[in-house]
Coordinates of C-alpha atoms and ligand atoms in Angstrom, one line a residue:
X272 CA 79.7 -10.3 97.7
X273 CA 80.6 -6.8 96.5
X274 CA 79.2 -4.6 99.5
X275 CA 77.7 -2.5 97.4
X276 CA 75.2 -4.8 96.2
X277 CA 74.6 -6.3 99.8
X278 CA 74.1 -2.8 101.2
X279 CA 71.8 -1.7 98.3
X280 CA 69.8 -4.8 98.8
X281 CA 69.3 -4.4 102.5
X282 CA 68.3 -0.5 102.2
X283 CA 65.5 -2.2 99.8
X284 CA 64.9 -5.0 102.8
X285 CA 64.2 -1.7 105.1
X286 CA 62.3 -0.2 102.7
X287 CA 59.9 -2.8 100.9
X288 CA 58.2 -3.1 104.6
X289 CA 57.3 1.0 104.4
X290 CA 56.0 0.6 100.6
X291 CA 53.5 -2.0 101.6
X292 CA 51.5 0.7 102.7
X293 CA 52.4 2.8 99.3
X294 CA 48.6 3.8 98.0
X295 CA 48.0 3.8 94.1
X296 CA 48.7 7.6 93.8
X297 CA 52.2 7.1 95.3
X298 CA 53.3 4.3 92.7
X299 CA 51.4 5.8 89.7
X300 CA 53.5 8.9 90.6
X301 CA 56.2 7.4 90.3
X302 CA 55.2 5.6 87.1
X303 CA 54.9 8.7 86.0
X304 CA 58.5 10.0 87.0
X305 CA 59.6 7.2 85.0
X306 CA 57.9 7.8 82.1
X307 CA 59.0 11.6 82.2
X308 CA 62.7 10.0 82.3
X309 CA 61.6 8.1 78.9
X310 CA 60.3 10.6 77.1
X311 CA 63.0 13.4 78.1
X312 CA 65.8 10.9 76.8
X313 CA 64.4 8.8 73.7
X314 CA 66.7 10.1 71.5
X315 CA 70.0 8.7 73.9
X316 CA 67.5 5.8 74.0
X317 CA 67.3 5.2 70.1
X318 CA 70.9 5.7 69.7
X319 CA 72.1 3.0 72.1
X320 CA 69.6 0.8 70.2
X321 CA 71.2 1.8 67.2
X322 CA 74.6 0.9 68.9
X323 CA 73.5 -2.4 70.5
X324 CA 71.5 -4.2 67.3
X325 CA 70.9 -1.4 64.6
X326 CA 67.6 -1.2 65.3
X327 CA 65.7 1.1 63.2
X328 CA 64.4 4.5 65.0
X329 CA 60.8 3.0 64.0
X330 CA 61.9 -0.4 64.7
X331 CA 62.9 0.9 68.2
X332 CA 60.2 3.4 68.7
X333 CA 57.4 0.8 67.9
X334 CA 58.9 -2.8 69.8
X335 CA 60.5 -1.0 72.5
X336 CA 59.6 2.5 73.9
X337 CA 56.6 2.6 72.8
X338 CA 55.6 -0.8 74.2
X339 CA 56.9 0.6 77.5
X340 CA 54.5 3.8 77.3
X341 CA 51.8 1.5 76.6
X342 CA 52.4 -0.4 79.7
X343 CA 53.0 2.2 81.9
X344 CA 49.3 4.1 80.5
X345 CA 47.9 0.8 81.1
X346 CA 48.8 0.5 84.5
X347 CA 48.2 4.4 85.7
X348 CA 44.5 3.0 83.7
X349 CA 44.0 0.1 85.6
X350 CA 46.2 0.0 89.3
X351 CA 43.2 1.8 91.6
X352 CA 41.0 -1.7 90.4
X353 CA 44.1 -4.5 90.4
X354 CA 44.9 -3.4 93.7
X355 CA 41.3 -3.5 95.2
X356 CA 41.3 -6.6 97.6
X357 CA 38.7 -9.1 95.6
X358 CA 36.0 -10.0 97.4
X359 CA 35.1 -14.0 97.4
X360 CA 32.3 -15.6 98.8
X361 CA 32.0 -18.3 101.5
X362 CA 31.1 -21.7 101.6
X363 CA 29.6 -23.8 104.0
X364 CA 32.8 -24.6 105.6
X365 CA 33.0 -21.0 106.4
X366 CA 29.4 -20.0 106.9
X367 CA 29.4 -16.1 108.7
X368 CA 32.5 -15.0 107.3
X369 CA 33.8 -12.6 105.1
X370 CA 36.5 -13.1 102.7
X371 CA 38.7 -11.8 100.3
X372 CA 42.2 -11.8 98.4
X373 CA 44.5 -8.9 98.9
X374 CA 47.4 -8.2 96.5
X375 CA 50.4 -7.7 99.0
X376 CA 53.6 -6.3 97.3
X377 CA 55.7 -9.0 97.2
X378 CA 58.8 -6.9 98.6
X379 CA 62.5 -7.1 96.5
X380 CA 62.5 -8.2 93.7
X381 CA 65.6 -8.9 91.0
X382 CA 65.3 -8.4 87.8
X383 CA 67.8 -9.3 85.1
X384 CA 67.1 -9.3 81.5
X385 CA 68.6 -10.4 78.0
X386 CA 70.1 -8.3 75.2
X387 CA 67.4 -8.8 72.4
X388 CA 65.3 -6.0 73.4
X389 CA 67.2 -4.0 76.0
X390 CA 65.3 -1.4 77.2
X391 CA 61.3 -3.3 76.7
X392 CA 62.8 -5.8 78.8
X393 CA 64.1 -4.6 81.7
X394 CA 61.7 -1.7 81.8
X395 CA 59.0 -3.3 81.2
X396 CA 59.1 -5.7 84.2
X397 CA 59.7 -2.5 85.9
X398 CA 56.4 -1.1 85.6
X399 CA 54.9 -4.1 86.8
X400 CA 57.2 -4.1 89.8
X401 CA 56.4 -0.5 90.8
X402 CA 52.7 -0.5 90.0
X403 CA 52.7 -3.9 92.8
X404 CA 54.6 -1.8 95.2
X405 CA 58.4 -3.3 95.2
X406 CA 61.7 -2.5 95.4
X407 CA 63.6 -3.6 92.7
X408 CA 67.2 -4.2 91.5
X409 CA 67.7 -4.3 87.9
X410 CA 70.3 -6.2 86.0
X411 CA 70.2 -5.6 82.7
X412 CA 72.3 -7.5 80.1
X413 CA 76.5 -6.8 79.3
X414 CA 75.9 -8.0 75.4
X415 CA 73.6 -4.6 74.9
X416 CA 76.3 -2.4 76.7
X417 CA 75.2 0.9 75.3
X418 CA 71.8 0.4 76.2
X419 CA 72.6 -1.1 79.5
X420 CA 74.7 1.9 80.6
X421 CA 72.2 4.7 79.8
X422 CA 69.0 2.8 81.2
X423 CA 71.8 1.9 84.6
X424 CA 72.8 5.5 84.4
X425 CA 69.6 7.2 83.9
X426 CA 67.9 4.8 87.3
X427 CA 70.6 5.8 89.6
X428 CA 70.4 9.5 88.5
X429 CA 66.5 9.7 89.0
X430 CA 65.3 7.0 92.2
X431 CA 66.1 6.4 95.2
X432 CA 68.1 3.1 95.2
X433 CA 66.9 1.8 98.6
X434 CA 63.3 1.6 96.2
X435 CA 64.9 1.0 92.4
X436 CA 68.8 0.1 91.5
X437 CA 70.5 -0.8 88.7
X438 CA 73.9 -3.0 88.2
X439 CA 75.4 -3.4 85.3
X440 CA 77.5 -6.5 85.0
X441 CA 77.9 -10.0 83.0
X442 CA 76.7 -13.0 84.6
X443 CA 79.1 -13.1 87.8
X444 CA 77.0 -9.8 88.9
X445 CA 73.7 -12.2 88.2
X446 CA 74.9 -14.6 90.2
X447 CA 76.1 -12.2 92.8
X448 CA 72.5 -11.2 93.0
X449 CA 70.7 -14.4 93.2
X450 CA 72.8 -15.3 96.0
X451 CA 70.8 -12.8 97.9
X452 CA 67.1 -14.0 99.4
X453 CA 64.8 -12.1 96.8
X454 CA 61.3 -11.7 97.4
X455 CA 60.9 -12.7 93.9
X456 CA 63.3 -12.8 90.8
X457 CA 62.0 -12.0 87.0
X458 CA 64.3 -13.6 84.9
X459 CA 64.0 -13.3 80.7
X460 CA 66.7 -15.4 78.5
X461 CA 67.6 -18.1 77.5
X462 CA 65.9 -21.8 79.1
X463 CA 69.4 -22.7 79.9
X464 CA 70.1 -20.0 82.0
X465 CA 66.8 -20.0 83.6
X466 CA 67.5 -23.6 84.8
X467 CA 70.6 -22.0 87.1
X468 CA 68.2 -19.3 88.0
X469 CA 65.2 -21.4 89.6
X470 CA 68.2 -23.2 91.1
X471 CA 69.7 -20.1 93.1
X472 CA 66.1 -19.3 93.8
X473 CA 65.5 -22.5 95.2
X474 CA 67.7 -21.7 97.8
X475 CA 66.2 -19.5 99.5
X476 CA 62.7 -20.5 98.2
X477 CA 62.1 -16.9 96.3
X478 CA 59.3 -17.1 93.8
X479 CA 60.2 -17.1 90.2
X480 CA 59.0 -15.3 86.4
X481 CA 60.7 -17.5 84.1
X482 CA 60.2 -15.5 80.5
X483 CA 62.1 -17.8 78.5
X484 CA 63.1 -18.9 74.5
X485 CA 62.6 -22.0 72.5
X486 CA 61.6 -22.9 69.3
X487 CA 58.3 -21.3 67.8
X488 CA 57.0 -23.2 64.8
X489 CA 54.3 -21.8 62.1
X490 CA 52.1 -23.9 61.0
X491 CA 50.7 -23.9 57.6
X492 CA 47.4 -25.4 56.7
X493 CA 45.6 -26.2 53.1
X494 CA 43.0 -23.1 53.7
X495 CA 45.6 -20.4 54.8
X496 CA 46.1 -17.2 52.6
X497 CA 49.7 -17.9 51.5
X498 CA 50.6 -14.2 50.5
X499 CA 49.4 -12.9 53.4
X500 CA 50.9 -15.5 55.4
X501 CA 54.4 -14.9 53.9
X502 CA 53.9 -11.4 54.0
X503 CA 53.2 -11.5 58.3
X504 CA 55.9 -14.3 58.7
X505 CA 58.5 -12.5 56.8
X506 CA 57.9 -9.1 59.1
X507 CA 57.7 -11.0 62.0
X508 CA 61.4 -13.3 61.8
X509 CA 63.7 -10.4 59.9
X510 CA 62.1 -8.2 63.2
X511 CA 65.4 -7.4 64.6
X512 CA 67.6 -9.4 62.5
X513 CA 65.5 -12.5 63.7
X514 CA 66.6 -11.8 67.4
X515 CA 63.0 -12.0 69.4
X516 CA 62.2 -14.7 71.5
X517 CA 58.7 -15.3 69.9
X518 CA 59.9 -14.6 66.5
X519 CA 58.5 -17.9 63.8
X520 CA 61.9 -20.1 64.4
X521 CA 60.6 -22.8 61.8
X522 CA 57.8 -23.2 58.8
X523 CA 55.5 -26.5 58.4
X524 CA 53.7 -26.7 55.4
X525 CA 51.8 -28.7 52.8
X526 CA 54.6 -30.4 50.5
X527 CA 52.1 -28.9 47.3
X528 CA 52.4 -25.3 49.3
X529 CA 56.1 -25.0 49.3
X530 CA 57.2 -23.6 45.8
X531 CA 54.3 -20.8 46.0
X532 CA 55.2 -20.0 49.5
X533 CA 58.9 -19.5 49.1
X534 CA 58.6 -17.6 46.2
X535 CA 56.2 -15.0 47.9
X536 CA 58.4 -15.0 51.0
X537 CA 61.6 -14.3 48.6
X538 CA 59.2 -11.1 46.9
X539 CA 58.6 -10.2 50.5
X540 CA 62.0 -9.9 51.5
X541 CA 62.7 -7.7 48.4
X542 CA 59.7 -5.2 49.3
X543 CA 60.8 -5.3 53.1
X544 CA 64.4 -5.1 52.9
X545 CA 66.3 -3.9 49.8
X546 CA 66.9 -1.1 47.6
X547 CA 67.8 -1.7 43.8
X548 CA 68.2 -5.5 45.0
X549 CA 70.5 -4.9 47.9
X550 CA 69.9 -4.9 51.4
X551 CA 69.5 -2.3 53.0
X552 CA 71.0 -2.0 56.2
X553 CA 69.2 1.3 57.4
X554 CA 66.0 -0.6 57.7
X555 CA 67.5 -3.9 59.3
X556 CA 69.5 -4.9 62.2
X557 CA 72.7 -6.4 62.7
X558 CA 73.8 -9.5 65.0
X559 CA 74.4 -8.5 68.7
X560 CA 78.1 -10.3 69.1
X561 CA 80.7 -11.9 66.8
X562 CA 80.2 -15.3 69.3
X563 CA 76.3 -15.3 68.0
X564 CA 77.2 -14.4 64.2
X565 CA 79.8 -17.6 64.5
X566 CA 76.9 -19.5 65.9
X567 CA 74.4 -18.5 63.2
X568 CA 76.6 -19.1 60.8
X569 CA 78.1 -22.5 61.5
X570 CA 74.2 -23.7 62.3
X571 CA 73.6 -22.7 58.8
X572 CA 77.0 -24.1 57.5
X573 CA 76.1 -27.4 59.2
X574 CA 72.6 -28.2 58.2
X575 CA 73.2 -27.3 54.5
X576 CA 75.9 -30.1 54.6
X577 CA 73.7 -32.2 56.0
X578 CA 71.5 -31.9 52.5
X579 CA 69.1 -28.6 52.9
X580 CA 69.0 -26.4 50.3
X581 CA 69.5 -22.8 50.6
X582 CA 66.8 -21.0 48.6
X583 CA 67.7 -17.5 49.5
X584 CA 70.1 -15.3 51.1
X585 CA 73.1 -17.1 53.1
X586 CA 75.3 -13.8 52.7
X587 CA 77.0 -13.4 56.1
X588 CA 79.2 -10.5 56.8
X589 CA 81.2 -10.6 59.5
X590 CA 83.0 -6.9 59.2
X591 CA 79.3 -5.3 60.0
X592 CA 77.6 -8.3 61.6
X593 CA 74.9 -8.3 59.4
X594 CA 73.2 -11.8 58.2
X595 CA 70.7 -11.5 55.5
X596 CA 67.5 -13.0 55.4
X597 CA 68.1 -17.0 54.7
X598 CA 65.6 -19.0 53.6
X599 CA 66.6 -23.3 53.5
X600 CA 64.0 -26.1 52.2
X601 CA 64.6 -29.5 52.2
X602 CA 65.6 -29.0 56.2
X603 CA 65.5 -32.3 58.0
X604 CA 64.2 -32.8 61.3
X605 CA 66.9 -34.0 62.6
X606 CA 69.6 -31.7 60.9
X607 CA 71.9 -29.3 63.3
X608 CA 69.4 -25.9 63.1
X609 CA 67.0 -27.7 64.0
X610 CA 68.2 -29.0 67.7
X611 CA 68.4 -25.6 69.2
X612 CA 66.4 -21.9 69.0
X613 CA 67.7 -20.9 65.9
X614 CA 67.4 -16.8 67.4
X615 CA 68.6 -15.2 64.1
X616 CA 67.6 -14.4 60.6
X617 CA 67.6 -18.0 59.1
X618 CA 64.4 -19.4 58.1
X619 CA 64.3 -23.1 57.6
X620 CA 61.0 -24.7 55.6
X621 CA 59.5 -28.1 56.3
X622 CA 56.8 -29.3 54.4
X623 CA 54.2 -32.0 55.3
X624 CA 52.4 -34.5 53.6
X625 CA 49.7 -34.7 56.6
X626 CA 48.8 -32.2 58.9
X627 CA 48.3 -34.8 61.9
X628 CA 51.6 -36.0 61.1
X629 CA 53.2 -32.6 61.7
X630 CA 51.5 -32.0 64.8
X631 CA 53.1 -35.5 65.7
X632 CA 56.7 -33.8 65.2
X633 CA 55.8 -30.2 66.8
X634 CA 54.8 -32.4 70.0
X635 CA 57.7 -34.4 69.8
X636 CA 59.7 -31.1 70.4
X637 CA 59.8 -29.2 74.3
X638 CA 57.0 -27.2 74.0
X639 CA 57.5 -23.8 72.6
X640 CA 57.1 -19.8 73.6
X641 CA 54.8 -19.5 70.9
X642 CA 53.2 -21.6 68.1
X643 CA 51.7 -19.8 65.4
X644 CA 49.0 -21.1 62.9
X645 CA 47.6 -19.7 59.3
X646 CA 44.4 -21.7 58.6
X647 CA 40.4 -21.7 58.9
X648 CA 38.8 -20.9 62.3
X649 CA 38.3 -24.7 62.5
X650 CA 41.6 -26.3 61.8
X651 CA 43.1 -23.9 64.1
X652 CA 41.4 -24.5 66.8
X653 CA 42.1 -28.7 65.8
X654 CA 46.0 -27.4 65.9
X655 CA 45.4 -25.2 69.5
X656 CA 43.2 -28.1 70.9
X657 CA 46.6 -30.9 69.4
X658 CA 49.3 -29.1 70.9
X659 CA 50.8 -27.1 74.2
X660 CA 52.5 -23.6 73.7
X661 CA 52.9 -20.1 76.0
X662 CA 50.6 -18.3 73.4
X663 CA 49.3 -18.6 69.8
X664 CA 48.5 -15.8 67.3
X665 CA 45.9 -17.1 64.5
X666 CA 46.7 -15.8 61.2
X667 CA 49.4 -13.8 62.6
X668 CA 52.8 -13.9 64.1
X669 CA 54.1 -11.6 67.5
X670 CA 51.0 -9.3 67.8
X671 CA 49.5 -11.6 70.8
X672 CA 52.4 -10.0 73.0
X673 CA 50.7 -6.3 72.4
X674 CA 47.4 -7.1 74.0
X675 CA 48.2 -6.6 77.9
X676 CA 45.0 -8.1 78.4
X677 CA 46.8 -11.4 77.3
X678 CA 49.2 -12.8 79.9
X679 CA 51.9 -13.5 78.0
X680 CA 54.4 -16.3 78.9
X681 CA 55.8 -19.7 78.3
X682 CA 55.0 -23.3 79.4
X683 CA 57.5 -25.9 80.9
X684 CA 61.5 -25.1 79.2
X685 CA 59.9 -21.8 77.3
X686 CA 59.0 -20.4 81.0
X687 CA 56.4 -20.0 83.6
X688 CA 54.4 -17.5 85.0
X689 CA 53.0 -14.3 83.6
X690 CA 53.9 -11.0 82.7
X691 CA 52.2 -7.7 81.0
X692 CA 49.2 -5.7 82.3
X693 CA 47.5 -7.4 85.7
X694 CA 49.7 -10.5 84.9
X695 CA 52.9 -8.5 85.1
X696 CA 51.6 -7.1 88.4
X697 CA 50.1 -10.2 89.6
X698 CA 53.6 -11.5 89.6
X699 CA 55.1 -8.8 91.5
X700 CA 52.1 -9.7 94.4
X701 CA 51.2 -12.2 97.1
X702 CA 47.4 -13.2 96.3
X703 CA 46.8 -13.0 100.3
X704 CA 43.8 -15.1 101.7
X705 CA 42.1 -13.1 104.4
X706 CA 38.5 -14.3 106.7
X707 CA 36.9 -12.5 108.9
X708 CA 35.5 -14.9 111.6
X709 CA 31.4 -13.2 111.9
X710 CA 29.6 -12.9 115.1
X711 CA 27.8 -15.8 114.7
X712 CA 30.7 -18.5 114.7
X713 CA 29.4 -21.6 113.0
X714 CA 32.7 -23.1 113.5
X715 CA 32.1 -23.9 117.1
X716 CA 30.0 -26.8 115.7
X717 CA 33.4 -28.6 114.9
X718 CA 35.1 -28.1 118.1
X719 CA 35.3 -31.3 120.5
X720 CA 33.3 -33.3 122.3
X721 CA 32.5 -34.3 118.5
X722 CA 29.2 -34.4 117.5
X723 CA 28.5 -37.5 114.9
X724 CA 25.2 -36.1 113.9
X725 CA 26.8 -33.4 112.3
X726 CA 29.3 -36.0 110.3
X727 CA 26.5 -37.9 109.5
X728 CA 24.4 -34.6 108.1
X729 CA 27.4 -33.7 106.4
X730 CA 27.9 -36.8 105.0
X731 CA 24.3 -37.0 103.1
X732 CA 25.4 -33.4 102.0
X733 CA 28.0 -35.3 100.4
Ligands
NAD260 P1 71.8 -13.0 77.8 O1 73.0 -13.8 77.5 O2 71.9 -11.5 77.8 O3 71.4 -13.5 79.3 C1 70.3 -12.9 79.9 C2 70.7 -12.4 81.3 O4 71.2 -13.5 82.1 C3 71.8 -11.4 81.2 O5 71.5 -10.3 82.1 C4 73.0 -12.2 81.7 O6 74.0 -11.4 82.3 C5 72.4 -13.2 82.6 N1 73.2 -14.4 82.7 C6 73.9 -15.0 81.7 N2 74.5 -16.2 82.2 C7 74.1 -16.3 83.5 C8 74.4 -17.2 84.6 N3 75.2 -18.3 84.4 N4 73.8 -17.0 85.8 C9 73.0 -15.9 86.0 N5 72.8 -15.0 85.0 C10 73.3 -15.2 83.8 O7 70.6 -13.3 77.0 P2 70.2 -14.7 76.3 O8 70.0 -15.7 77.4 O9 71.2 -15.0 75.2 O10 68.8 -14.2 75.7 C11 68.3 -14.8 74.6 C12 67.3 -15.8 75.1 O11 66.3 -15.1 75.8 C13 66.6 -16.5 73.9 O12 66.4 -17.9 74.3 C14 65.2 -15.8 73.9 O13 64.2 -16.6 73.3 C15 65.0 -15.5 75.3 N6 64.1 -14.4 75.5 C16 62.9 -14.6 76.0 C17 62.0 -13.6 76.1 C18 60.6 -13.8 76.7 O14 59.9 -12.8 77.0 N7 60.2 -15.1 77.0 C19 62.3 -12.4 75.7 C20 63.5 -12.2 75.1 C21 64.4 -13.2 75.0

C-alpha cells in the first residue's frame, strides 16, 4: 500500500465525520468551485479529448462538459429539497410516532472510471458525491492519459485532498484502492471488471454503483419510420467512433426491411461523416489503443469468415487508429461479434422473420445497458413489457441518459444501482430510518405479561 494513498484515505476517514454536518450552501459552494475550475480550463479540457479519442470540440462540448454543467445546475436546483429528511407516516405498529428518512452522507467514497468518456465520467459521479456530502478519491482511467492528468492535476491544485483526491494509475492503483474499507465505491467499465470490484467490496462489505457495458440491441418493428430510424441509429453508434457504453451494439429487423434500411444507413453515413466521399476525420474519432483497434478488427475479421457480409466500410487504419463506420448483414447469432460488447464502430444487421421470435433471442442474451426500440406506441410497449434492460429510449437511441430525472443504470451483468440527478445523490447516501417514540407510547401494549386479547384483536385485524 503506497502511503500516500493510505494517508490520503485516512485524512478523508477524519474528515467525512465533520462533513456530515456540511449544510446545502457549503456543498453547493463547492459545486460551484468546481464548476468555476471547468469553465476556466475547457479549452485544456477539449484538447486532452482531442488527444485521448479525437473527439470533436462539439462532440466534446455537447457529451461531456456540457453534460457535467448540466448536472452540476441540476444539483445547486434541486440539493436544498433531496436533502430534506422525508417525512413518512406511521402505521398501527407505530401508532404516536413520528417518522422520517434522512439522507446521511455516506462518508468515502472511490470512484474509478473508464476511458470512453473521461472527463463525464469521473466528474460526473463527482457531483453526485459532493452534493451528498462525501469525500472522495477519484481514479480515473490510464488508457485516456491526457485527460486523466489534467482532470488529476487540476483536483489536487484546487481541493483539499483530505475532502476530494485524485490518483492516477492503471489497475494496480485500483486495486490498491479497493483494498481500503470504502464507504461506498462507484465503479463504470467494463462487467468483467466490475465482477473483481463487488468482490474487493465484498470484503469489507462497502456498498457498490456498478455502471457497467453489455450489448444494447435496436429493435426494429413493421410500423417504425425507417429514415428516421437510420438517421438516430447512425448518430448514435459512429458517437465517438462507437465507443459509448449505451451506444446501439446490434440491429434486429424485419427480413422485408433490410435492403431499405441499409441503404439509408449507408446515405447517412455519407451526410454525417465524409467530404467528397471520404471520411472525414475532423468530425469523427479515432480508437482509444492499438490493443482495442486489434480487437475490433480481428472481431470483424472473424465473423465475416464465418459467412457475414460486409455491406459498408471495413477500412481500418492502424497508422491513425481510425475504423470507419462498418456495416455487416447476414451476421449469425452465433458468429464471433456477436459473443461480446462489440464497443466500436461496427454495426452488424440481423433481420427477423417474427418479431416474438427476436424477442426470444434478445432474452436469450444477459440482459443489456440499454435496449432500444423504433415502432408504434403499442408494439413498444409489447417489446418493454417482453424483455429486461437498464433503460429504453422509444424511437430514439442515447437521449434517455440526458434526462437526470431518469435514473439511469443497468440490470444484473450491465450494472446495478443508479446514478444522475437524485439517483446519483441517492447513491452517495444512507436512506436513514428515524422514529420518534410520542408521549403517548402505544407500544407498552406489547410488553410482557402478554395480553392475548390484544393477539386475538389483532388477529381479526388481520
Ligand atoms: P478501463 O479499461 O478504462 O477500466 C475502467 C477502470 O477500471 C479504469 O480506471 C481501470 O484502471 C480500472 N481497472 C481495470 N482493470 C482493473 C482491475 N483488474 N481491478 C480494478 N480496476 C481495474 O475501461 P473499460 O472497462 O474498458 O471500459 C469500457 C467498458 O465500460 C465497456 O464495457 C462500457 O460499456 C462500460 N461503460 C459503462 C458505462 C456506464 O455508464 N454504464 C459508461 C462507460 C463505459
Amino acid at each position: 500500500m503506497s502511503s500516500q494513498i493510505q494517508k490520503i484515505f485516512e485524512a478523508q476517514q477524519a474528515r467525512s465525520i465533520q462533513l456530515r454536518l456540511s449544510t446545502a450552501e457549503e456543498r453547493k459552494a463547492k459545486l460551484l468551485k468546481l464548476k468555476s475550475l471547468i469553465q476556466a480550463n475547457e479549452d485544456e479540457i477539449y484538447q486532452a479529448l482531442a488527444t485521448d479519442l479525437r473527439k470533436p470540440l462539439f462532440e466534446a462540448a455537447l457529451t461531456e462538459v456540457y453534460f457535467v454543467y448540466g448536472e452540476i445546475d441540476f444539483a445547486l436546483k434541486n440539493l436544498n429539497s433531496w436533502m430534506k429528511p422525508k417525512k413518512v407516516k406511521a402505521t398501527l405498529a407505530s401508532l404516536s410516532t413520528r417518522n422520517k428518512i434522512v439522507y446521511e452522507p455516506k462518508g468515502v467514497s472511490l470512484i474509478i472510471s473508464p476511458w470512453n468518456y473521461p472527463f463525464q465520467l469521473l466528474i460526473s459521479p463527482l457531483v453526485s458525491a459532493i452534493a451528498a456530502g462525501n469525500c472522495a478519491i477519484l481514479k480515473p482511467s490510464e488508457l485516456s492519459s491526457a485527460t486523466s492528468a489534467l482532470l488529476c492535476k487540476l483536483i489536487s491544485n484546487n481541493f483539499d485532498p483530505s475532502e476530494i483526491a485524485c490518483f492516477e494509475g492503471d489497475a494496480s492503483v485500483a486495486q490498491e484502492l479497493l483494498s481500503l474499507p470504502f464507504d461506498h465505491i462507484f465503479y463504470t467499465g467494463s462487467t468483467q471488471v466490475g465482477k473483481l470490484v463487488m468482490e474487493a467490496a465484498a470484503k469489507h462489505l462497502s456498498s457498490v454503483t456498478l455502471e457497467l457495458g453489455g450489448k444494447s440491441p435496436v429493435i426494429i418493428t413493421e410500423k417504425a419510420q425507417l429514415e428516421k430510424a437510420a438517421e438516430k441509429i447512425v448518430w448514435g453508434k459512429f458517437l465517438n467512433a462507437g465507443q459509448t457504453c449505451i451506444a446501439p451494439d446490434y440491429i434486429l429487423l424485419p427480413e422485408n426491411m433490410q435492403e431499405k434500411f441499409v441503404q439509408l444507413v449507408q446515405q447517412k453515413i455519407e451526410k454525417f461523416y465524409q467530404q467528397n466521399g471520404h471520411l472525414d476525420k475532423a468530425l469523427y474519432g479515432k480508437i482509444i489503443s492499438i490493443k482495442h483497434f486489434e480487437r475490433l478488427k480481428q472481431l470483424t475479421e472473424t465473423t465475416l469468415k464465418q459467412g457475414a457480409q460486409l455491406s459498408f466500410g471495413g477500412n481500418f487504419e492502424v497508422n491513425d487508429l481510425t475504423i470507419e463506420p462498418t456495416l455487416l448483414t447476414e451476421v449469425a447469432w452465433d458468429s464471433a461479434i456477436m459473443q461480446e460488447e462489440i464497443f466500436g464502430p461496427i454495426l452488424p444487421i440481423i433481420s427477423y422473420q417474427n418479431l416474438d421470435e427476436a424477442l426470444r433471442q434478445v432474452n436469450a442474451r444477459p440482459k443489456p445497458l440499454a435496449l432500444y426500440v423504433f415502432a408504434d406506441s403499442d408494439t413498444a410497449d409489447k417489446v418493454i413489457r417482453h424483455t429486461s434492460a437498464g433503460g429504453t429510449a422509444v424511437n430514439d437511441v442515447l437521449i434517455h441518459m440526458s434526462n437526470p430525472h431518469l435514473p439511469f443504470g443497468g440490470i444484473g451483468p450491465s450494472g446495478s444501482g443508479s446514478c444522475h440527478g437524485f439517483y446519483g445523490f441517492k447513491a452517495f447516501s444512507h436512506e436513514r430510518s428515524v422514529l420518534y417514540q410520542g408521549a403517548i407510547d402505544f407500544n407498552q401494549m406489547v410488553y410482557p405479561p402478554f395480553n392475548m386479547g390484544l393477539l386475538k384483536w389483532l388477529k381479526k385485524l388481520f
